[in-house]
Amino acid sequence: MKMTGAEALVKSLEIEKVEYIFGYPGGAILPVYDALKDSSIRHILTRCEQGAAHAASGYARVSRKVGVCMATSGPGATNLVTGIATAYMDSIPIVAITGQVATSVIGKDVFQEVDITGATAPFTKHNYLVKNPNDIPKIVKEAFYIASTGRPGPVLIDLPKDVAEAKINFKYPEKVVLRGYKPNVVGHPKQIQKAAELINKARCPVICAGGGINMAGAEDILFELATKANIPVVTTLMGIGSFPSDHPLYMGMLGMHGLASANKIVTDSDLLIAAGARFADRSVGKIDGFAPKAKIIHIDIDPAEIGKNVKPDIPIVGDVKQVLGEIAKNVQPKAPSTWNKYAANLKKEAEYKGLEDKDKLDPIEIIRTLSDKTKGKAIITTEVGMHQMWTAQHYEFIKPRTFISSGGLGTMGYGLPAAMGVQIANRDALVINICGDGSIQMNLNEMATIVENDLPVKMILFNNSGLGLVRQLQEFYCDKRYNQVFFKFVPDFTKITEGYNIKSMRIEKQDEVSDAIDTMLSHDGPFLLECIIDIHKNVYPMVLTGSPINEMIGG
Ligand SMILES: Cc1ncc(C[n+]2csc(CCOP(=O)(O)OP(=O)(O)O)c2C)c(N)n1
């Protein structure tokens, strides 16, 4: 069948069962938008390309499908960059499609030309500049395969305008043949055997569950292994939700702002089973002091991650679901031991002590109230800052893929567009973006997209008139020489949301919290709950740079 390159691209996306594209049009991508007009794929017009990339990533994180975003050449493409890098750092499968100037003028600095494949090479899993229109079906097939297999990640397809306009004979390939790309999914049986033996012998084992568990859908097998052998579980920030936070074996998130119970149990363990976790600096602190007495089993789909930061005793390359499944079969059931008692004590000691200051709104208390009222029913997205850490620490996530946050890149402005993508993937879910007044100002234009698409996204805004987390860093590292962290002007967020036709409410006192959350939750549509909080409230515990994770301030 003869069709244009653009039509071939759209047809290929349909074959890949793409339901939504988040994007923003422009000149170079014009043929694709024209072809899209006749397609069943729904296009969600965001208000900035960054929003499109984050929405695609939010969509991918909850649906475990590949998210798709699209932009024109030049500034459209560069606006996608932050979203692509964010997805790369968190191993999220997205395919980004960009328009490009015609092949005859590439490299001549013509209007809206930018070398987007060059720019994104370091933080895409792979990228393509399509030169031959006949390659389009094959490239799309490969792009989806690469994005979603092995360690997932973003793939970019840059499509020059003349290539999109050329006519081709459409034929979709049945198989992907990629020399040199062989994602290893089956863990080595001998290594698995050794791991199971170590677990059976260990007196003080701990599992550290990372984002890989959420992405691989390995939560059930993790639960089976942990409960069968009574092994305490900590998670990384990205692993939150992969093990129910209300379970007695759950010790919390570890790391720089991890819970004391998690940081201490890892430090005292004699065996650490890291599953789908990459030993990021924020999680491990000073490497020398990390799990100093423990033997380490490291399971990861990406061989490059193994031994990169922490040397394991038993490395296992493979799909975390398959590997944990095999390990679980070979692990002997164990009754609760003194180690479990010790863990329970640590957990009790680390329990939240309650309101610090009754006159001011306490963000922790707000999150705990929200947690109680929603009972794990919500999918929470966050921006980046203190509000993100309080959410990670105090909301009880009991289901996988319900905490959606930029962990690796720490991208402010992520939460609102991501919430949009999450709500589109899951129309019936209660989706709440927890944000700071700094972060929300980065992409609040996406409120328009939320309203236009009837998305009932809720927002809880912690307004501390500044950049809280950086202020805290300046308190500790710069001897309180605060610089550029207090806003002299803060807009009226309730008026802004009113402008977007979104209902809102502002509270300043603790006794207003419960009713305000009820009002927000019962509202049938998007809602902003603005909470005025003190800029000098810190996030604790805090592990200073260069310290091991058991040396916590306020832990
Ligand atoms: C795009 C981007 N720019 C800068 C930073 C550095 N940064 C990390 S947290 C933070 C402050 C966030 O402020 P806000 O959103 O108000 O949240 P709060 O910490 O006050 O809860 C900044 C500037 C970042 N993470 N992302």
Short mmCIF file of C-alpha atoms in Angstrom, two decimals, residues 386 464 466-477 480 482-483 485-486 534-539:
data_model
loop_
_atom_site.label_atom_id
_atom_site.label_comp_id
_atom_site.label_asym_id
_atom_site.label_seq_id
_atom_site.Cartn_x
_atom_site.Cartn_y
_atom_site.Cartn_z
CA MET A 386 10.65 18.91 50.66
CA ASN A 464 6.31 28.18 51.86
CA GLY A 466 10.41 29.77 48.61
CA LEU A 467 12.61 26.92 47.58
CA GLY A 468 12.44 24.92 50.78
CA LEU A 469 14.80 22.08 50.10
CA VAL A 470 17.56 24.36 48.80
CA ARG A 471 17.05 26.63 51.79
CA GLN A 472 17.64 23.61 54.01
CA LEU A 473 20.84 22.79 52.10
CA GLN A 474 22.03 26.39 52.59
CA GLU A 475 21.24 26.08 56.30
CA PHE A 476 23.52 23.05 56.61
CA TYR A 477 26.19 23.62 53.98
CA LYS A 480 22.60 29.84 56.86
CA TYR A 482 20.57 32.09 52.42
CA ASN A 483 20.69 33.17 48.81
CA VAL A 485 15.68 30.81 48.08
CA PHE A 486 12.97 33.18 49.32
CA ASP A 534 6.63 27.74 57.30
CA ILE A 535 9.69 28.07 55.05
CA HIS A 536 11.93 27.14 58.00
CA LYS A 537 10.44 23.69 58.49
CA ASN A 538 13.08 21.10 57.58
CA VAL A 539 12.94 17.55 56.22
#
